[in-house]
Amino acid sequence: MTVNITAIKTASDGVWQGDNPLDYAFPLLIIQTTLVLAVGRSLAFLLKPLRQPKVIAEIVGGILLGPSALGRNQEYMHRIFPRWSSPILESVASIGLLFFLFLVGLELDLSSIRRSGKRAFAIAAAGISLPFIFGIGVAFVLRKTIDGADKVGYAQYLVFMGVALSITAFPVLARILAELKLLTTRVGETAMAAAAFNDIVAWILLALAVALAGNGDEGGPHKSPLVSVWVLLSGVAFVIFMMVVIRPAMNWVAHRCSPEHDTVDEVYICLTLATVMVSGFITDLIGIHSIFGAFIFGLTIPKGNFAEKLIERIEDFVSGLLLPLYFASSGLKTDVTKISGGKAWGLLAMVITAACGGKIFGTFVVAVMCMIPVREALTLGLLMNTKGLVELIVLNIGKEKKVLNDEVFAILVLMALFTTFITTPAVMAVYKPARSSGGRRSSSGKKYNLRVLACVHGPGNISSLINLIESTRSVNKTRLKLYVLHLVELTERSSSIVMVQRVRKNGLPFVSRFNYTARAFHERVAVAFRAYGQMGQVVVRTTTAVSALPTMHEDICHVAKEKGVPMIILPFHKRWIKTEGPDVIENVGHGWRGVNQRVLNKAECTVAILVDRGLGDESQQNGSDTTVAQKVCVMFFGGPDDRACLELGGRMVEHPAVNVTVLRFVEEKRAEHDGVGLKPAPSKGRDKYTFSTTVIHPEKEKESDEKVMDEFLRKWEGMVEYKENSGNDIVESILRIGKSGEYDLIVVGKARCPTAMVARLGDRQPEHAELGPVGDLLASSNHGVVSSVLVIQQHDKIVSEESPSQNEEAANEV
């Protein structure tokens, strides 16, 4: 049925007046968008276990919605994606594409590319040139084999095919590296730098291809060659104008919107977004695709606070809502059924082989020549073979300009899909980075008496962290090396991995100098520890770990092992903020609680969790090196974790501003302990306390407890207040101390190998099982406890494995 698009109305009058909303532009666009998002997100969820980037799900979703699958049903196509709706859908998708390319330019740091070095440049050059040459060879074969392919001029066809095979998708590569924990390795650094080079060259080649293409087979042969020259010269003039005139103007705007000013003026944001559209219009007017203007304008904006604000304003809307429509419009043009017969599938295999072979082999050879180990060189080749959105843009422009027909277009889309899909599993199979460095540990140990890895979620954790660290060392004796690890969640947002373009620090997660929030945090830490540096007693190394929450613990444990720290300090996922009225509880989310739980299970050193209820609020202000007198209570029940608490308490005694009290809980009639860690009886609640199943010897444990306590009291006689609690109501005694406000900090063990006294607390329904029975009591928000709490889990190979006890009867008796 032929439809006059000018007769299409925007909105319907509603079903009650007999209108079908699907016959009107805007309601149909809503249905199309919802369907695209639902299919894309569902596929992304299904592919998540395979660690595939989201772009794979969106490309596949677009193909499924198109004529290759669902579109074979003509009723569906005529109703949901009628031919008259295509210009509307593509126009909205193009707006998303325009702003996405602006974001790509905004995130691409030219100065970091210049700093990348000759090695990355050589690898990028090889990764482009060889597949480009292979692409030219493939183009000759396709022109001879596929009907209609020879109607296009040689020059534009060869350039389009060369570009299509030689592109590396920078945003997709960054996501894959982040997922595989390769961001901070030498391979990751080199791949990112080479991909950035590749990205710039790809856009230049694509501009050349568009300039040569004209109108493809309709007007190409009859077009004067001078037209392409004028298009290219105009494009060069546009780039020069943007860099010479617009870039200084944007520097001025960015300065006006710097952190020194309270707010970012909305006028500058609106003008910037409008300039994106104008830049796109100018390049379209020149004869180059509108996306080039947006990309070049993005490059002119300086990296800093203003750029970060722009990204925050538009990224989620563009990447989450508009960009999937572009994949859908591409899928609607992709008809896999055009690839029929052995000859067509053979051509697909040839294109895939040429693309993969050229990229992998070219990168591999040059990487080996640059003295990169063979395994790393092969990994680089596999990573550089990643395709994605940029590839689809090239193919769509080629189809739009009638350079590529339906069959060639479908072959190249499947090639892009296949090469990106195999990247993650291939890299996982080939490359496993080394994760140990024993030499560093020993040398660092000789130089520093104490090394600590402290993890923080943000600036709110700084004062309590400083206060705790300061209290654990004597002012005159202890040399401390403190690694502060800022934990940043890696989300689906591409801006969350912008920081990977920066120079790595010793192969570890590193400080971001781009993300303003991270930079402000770094500066606050530096100010807070300035006095320590002047004293010459504390060396601080601040780093940033960017990772998805389910794998964040791997980064934490890796840094701890690499630096040989004996203790990790983690912030509790809840923080109590003191106000004039009731305390405000800040909860960073259940996902961060899971991070703590996994670190407790996997760390190869002692782990402490700090439950902050205002520790340090009255001290360490403005980087002062003076501390308010602090009262610390060490609760001792017995067992390895409690002995670690006593050891930490001994460090605190040496500090002149810290008063330590040791409170030992003893039973009047000691219960016999069978030597097996006990687990409470199964309950209907979500969590259970989990004790170690390791068989221990009660007499040896008791002997160790007595020995450690005697040595502690003898060493610190007169400097420590020692108390014993022999009451029967342990819960009441613990809570009374926590609610009294007598102590600023209470130090307790997690009690994985509990005494009978602690094991009896296992009958309670836990609120935070990872803290152990005593720590959970004190961390609960329901009991009115006002003291901060430090829960310690000692690392011991004998008890490092935790699992529920199989002795259910014993558990029920406790």
PDB file of N, CA, C and O in Angstrom, residues 305-338:
ATOM      1  N   ASN A 305      36.130  19.722  34.371  1.00  0.00           N
ATOM      2  CA  ASN A 305      34.834  19.765  35.048  1.00  0.00           C
ATOM      3  C   ASN A 305      33.696  20.020  34.071  1.00  0.00           C
ATOM      4  O   ASN A 305      32.635  19.385  34.149  1.00  0.00           O
ATOM      5  N   PHE A 306      33.882  20.959  33.128  1.00  0.00           N
ATOM      6  CA  PHE A 306      32.815  21.285  32.180  1.00  0.00           C
ATOM      7  C   PHE A 306      32.486  20.086  31.298  1.00  0.00           C
ATOM      8  O   PHE A 306      31.315  19.782  31.055  1.00  0.00           O
ATOM      9  N   ALA A 307      33.513  19.398  30.817  1.00  0.00           N
ATOM     10  CA  ALA A 307      33.290  18.199  30.006  1.00  0.00           C
ATOM     11  C   ALA A 307      32.547  17.138  30.804  1.00  0.00           C
ATOM     12  O   ALA A 307      31.648  16.460  30.298  1.00  0.00           O
ATOM     13  N   GLU A 308      32.915  16.996  32.078  1.00  0.00           N
ATOM     14  CA  GLU A 308      32.254  16.010  32.932  1.00  0.00           C
ATOM     15  C   GLU A 308      30.776  16.343  33.104  1.00  0.00           C
ATOM     16  O   GLU A 308      29.909  15.459  33.079  1.00  0.00           O
ATOM     17  N   LYS A 309      30.476  17.629  33.282  1.00  0.00           N
ATOM     18  CA  LYS A 309      29.076  18.054  33.433  1.00  0.00           C
ATOM     19  C   LYS A 309      28.275  17.764  32.175  1.00  0.00           C
ATOM     20  O   LYS A 309      27.124  17.320  32.233  1.00  0.00           O
ATOM     21  N   LEU A 310      28.878  18.014  31.011  1.00  0.00           N
ATOM     22  CA  LEU A 310      28.192  17.724  29.748  1.00  0.00           C
ATOM     23  C   LEU A 310      27.865  16.236  29.626  1.00  0.00           C
ATOM     24  O   LEU A 310      26.756  15.851  29.229  1.00  0.00           O
ATOM     25  N   ILE A 311      28.860  15.415  29.970  1.00  0.00           N
ATOM     26  CA  ILE A 311      28.659  13.969  29.884  1.00  0.00           C
ATOM     27  C   ILE A 311      27.529  13.530  30.813  1.00  0.00           C
ATOM     28  O   ILE A 311      26.659  12.730  30.441  1.00  0.00           O
ATOM     29  N   GLU A 312      27.535  14.063  32.035  1.00  0.00           N
ATOM     30  CA  GLU A 312      26.495  13.699  32.998  1.00  0.00           C
ATOM     31  C   GLU A 312      25.104  14.079  32.494  1.00  0.00           C
ATOM     32  O   GLU A 312      24.136  13.355  32.719  1.00  0.00           O
ATOM     33  N   ARG A 313      25.016  15.226  31.806  1.00  0.00           N
ATOM     34  CA  ARG A 313      23.703  15.710  31.361  1.00  0.00           C
ATOM     35  C   ARG A 313      23.115  14.862  30.242  1.00  0.00           C
ATOM     36  O   ARG A 313      21.899  14.670  30.190  1.00  0.00           O
ATOM     37  N   ILE A 314      23.926  14.410  29.312  1.00  0.00           N
ATOM     38  CA  ILE A 314      23.361  13.822  28.094  1.00  0.00           C
ATOM     39  C   ILE A 314      23.657  12.337  27.892  1.00  0.00           C
ATOM     40  O   ILE A 314      22.975  11.692  27.083  1.00  0.00           O
ATOM     41  N   GLU A 315      24.630  11.777  28.622  1.00  0.00           N
ATOM     42  CA  GLU A 315      25.074  10.429  28.267  1.00  0.00           C
ATOM     43  C   GLU A 315      23.998   9.365  28.436  1.00  0.00           C
ATOM     44  O   GLU A 315      23.768   8.552  27.539  1.00  0.00           O
ATOM     45  N   ASP A 316      23.332   9.357  29.580  1.00  0.00           N
ATOM     46  CA  ASP A 316      22.343   8.305  29.828  1.00  0.00           C
ATOM     47  C   ASP A 316      21.200   8.364  28.814  1.00  0.00           C
ATOM     48  O   ASP A 316      20.732   7.331  28.319  1.00  0.00           O
ATOM     49  N   PHE A 317      20.745   9.581  28.515  1.00  0.00           N
ATOM     50  CA  PHE A 317      19.638   9.731  27.567  1.00  0.00           C
ATOM     51  C   PHE A 317      20.049   9.281  26.172  1.00  0.00           C
ATOM     52  O   PHE A 317      19.305   8.570  25.490  1.00  0.00           O
ATOM     53  N   VAL A 318      21.253   9.683  25.764  1.00  0.00           N
ATOM     54  CA  VAL A 318      21.719   9.346  24.409  1.00  0.00           C
ATOM     55  C   VAL A 318      22.032   7.858  24.286  1.00  0.00           C
ATOM     56  O   VAL A 318      21.522   7.171  23.394  1.00  0.00           O
ATOM     57  N   SER A 319      22.889   7.347  25.202  1.00  0.00           N
ATOM     58  CA  SER A 319      23.331   5.951  25.093  1.00  0.00           C
ATOM     59  C   SER A 319      22.238   4.957  25.453  1.00  0.00           C
ATOM     60  O   SER A 319      22.190   3.854  24.905  1.00  0.00           O
ATOM     61  N   GLY A 320      21.381   5.342  26.394  1.00  0.00           N
ATOM     62  CA  GLY A 320      20.362   4.399  26.859  1.00  0.00           C
ATOM     63  C   GLY A 320      19.105   4.383  26.029  1.00  0.00           C
ATOM     64  O   GLY A 320      18.449   3.348  25.897  1.00  0.00           O
ATOM     65  N   LEU A 321      18.734   5.534  25.434  1.00  0.00           N
ATOM     66  CA  LEU A 321      17.443   5.624  24.744  1.00  0.00           C
ATOM     67  C   LEU A 321      17.577   5.812  23.237  1.00  0.00           C
ATOM     68  O   LEU A 321      16.959   5.074  22.466  1.00  0.00           O
ATOM     69  N   LEU A 322      18.384   6.779  22.809  1.00  0.00           N
ATOM     70  CA  LEU A 322      18.416   7.123  21.382  1.00  0.00           C
ATOM     71  C   LEU A 322      19.316   6.213  20.567  1.00  0.00           C
ATOM     72  O   LEU A 322      18.979   5.838  19.439  1.00  0.00           O
ATOM     73  N   LEU A 323      20.490   5.861  21.130  1.00  0.00           N
ATOM     74  CA  LEU A 323      21.443   5.074  20.360  1.00  0.00           C
ATOM     75  C   LEU A 323      20.915   3.685  19.972  1.00  0.00           C
ATOM     76  O   LEU A 323      21.170   3.233  18.841  1.00  0.00           O
ATOM     77  N   PRO A 324      20.194   2.984  20.867  1.00  0.00           N
ATOM     78  CA  PRO A 324      19.640   1.690  20.441  1.00  0.00           C
ATOM     79  C   PRO A 324      18.749   1.796  19.206  1.00  0.00           C
ATOM     80  O   PRO A 324      18.623   0.834  18.440  1.00  0.00           O
ATOM     81  N   LEU A 325      18.116   2.978  18.988  1.00  0.00           N
ATOM     82  CA  LEU A 325      17.287   3.151  17.791  1.00  0.00           C
ATOM     83  C   LEU A 325      18.136   3.104  16.528  1.00  0.00           C
ATOM     84  O   LEU A 325      17.673   2.679  15.464  1.00  0.00           O
ATOM     85  N   TYR A 326      19.394   3.548  16.640  1.00  0.00           N
ATOM     86  CA  TYR A 326      20.281   3.494  15.482  1.00  0.00           C
ATOM     87  C   TYR A 326      20.611   2.045  15.128  1.00  0.00           C
ATOM     88  O   TYR A 326      20.646   1.675  13.940  1.00  0.00           O
ATOM     89  N   PHE A 327      20.842   1.229  16.159  1.00  0.00           N
ATOM     90  CA  PHE A 327      21.093  -0.197  15.909  1.00  0.00           C
ATOM     91  C   PHE A 327      19.856  -0.851  15.286  1.00  0.00           C
ATOM     92  O   PHE A 327      19.971  -1.715  14.416  1.00  0.00           O
ATOM     93  N   ALA A 328      18.675  -0.421  15.754  1.00  0.00           N
ATOM     94  CA  ALA A 328      17.440  -0.985  15.203  1.00  0.00           C
ATOM     95  C   ALA A 328      17.282  -0.597  13.739  1.00  0.00           C
ATOM     96  O   ALA A 328      16.932  -1.444  12.894  1.00  0.00           O
ATOM     97  N   SER A 329      17.567   0.667  13.414  1.00  0.00           N
ATOM     98  CA  SER A 329      17.430   1.093  12.019  1.00  0.00           C
ATOM     99  C   SER A 329      18.438   0.364  11.136  1.00  0.00           C
ATOM    100  O   SER A 329      18.151   0.046   9.975  1.00  0.00           O
ATOM    101  N   SER A 330      19.636   0.074  11.696  1.00  0.00           N
ATOM    102  CA  SER A 330      20.621  -0.709  10.940  1.00  0.00           C
ATOM    103  C   SER A 330      20.121  -2.129  10.730  1.00  0.00           C
ATOM    104  O   SER A 330      20.273  -2.709   9.649  1.00  0.00           O
ATOM    105  N   GLY A 331      19.518  -2.701  11.791  1.00  0.00           N
ATOM    106  CA  GLY A 331      18.995  -4.059  11.691  1.00  0.00           C
ATOM    107  C   GLY A 331      17.873  -4.177  10.680  1.00  0.00           C
ATOM    108  O   GLY A 331      17.736  -5.208   9.991  1.00  0.00           O
ATOM    109  N   LEU A 332      17.063  -3.123  10.569  1.00  0.00           N
ATOM    110  CA  LEU A 332      15.964  -3.140   9.604  1.00  0.00           C
ATOM    111  C   LEU A 332      16.473  -3.127   8.165  1.00  0.00           C
ATOM    112  O   LEU A 332      15.757  -3.510   7.241  1.00  0.00           O
ATOM    113  N   LYS A 333      17.709  -2.670   7.975  1.00  0.00           N
ATOM    114  CA  LYS A 333      18.309  -2.668   6.631  1.00  0.00           C
ATOM    115  C   LYS A 333      19.080  -3.954   6.353  1.00  0.00           C
ATOM    116  O   LYS A 333      19.524  -4.183   5.237  1.00  0.00           O
ATOM    117  N   THR A 334      19.294  -4.756   7.400  1.00  0.00           N
ATOM    118  CA  THR A 334      20.112  -5.969   7.263  1.00  0.00           C
ATOM    119  C   THR A 334      19.211  -7.173   7.013  1.00  0.00           C
ATOM    120  O   THR A 334      18.406  -7.549   7.867  1.00  0.00           O
ATOM    121  N   ASP A 335      19.349  -7.760   5.856  1.00  0.00           N
ATOM    122  CA  ASP A 335      18.572  -8.957   5.520  1.00  0.00           C
ATOM    123  C   ASP A 335      19.550 -10.113   5.310  1.00  0.00           C
ATOM    124  O   ASP A 335      20.181 -10.236   4.256  1.00  0.00           O
ATOM    125  N   VAL A 336      19.672 -10.950   6.346  1.00  0.00           N
ATOM    126  CA  VAL A 336      20.621 -12.065   6.301  1.00  0.00           C
ATOM    127  C   VAL A 336      20.217 -13.068   5.231  1.00  0.00           C
ATOM    128  O   VAL A 336      21.061 -13.808   4.701  1.00  0.00           O
ATOM    129  N   THR A 337      18.942 -13.099   4.864  1.00  0.00           N
ATOM    130  CA  THR A 337      18.490 -14.061   3.853  1.00  0.00           C
ATOM    131  C   THR A 337      19.082 -13.752   2.471  1.00  0.00           C
ATOM    132  O   THR A 337      19.026 -14.594   1.572  1.00  0.00           O
ATOM    133  N   LYS A 338      19.626 -12.536   2.324  1.00  0.00           N
ATOM    134  CA  LYS A 338      20.287 -12.212   1.055  1.00  0.00           C
ATOM    135  C   LYS A 338      21.556 -13.040   0.868  1.00  0.00           C
ATOM    136  O   LYS A 338      22.039 -13.207  -0.255  1.00  0.00           O
TER     137      LYS A 338
END
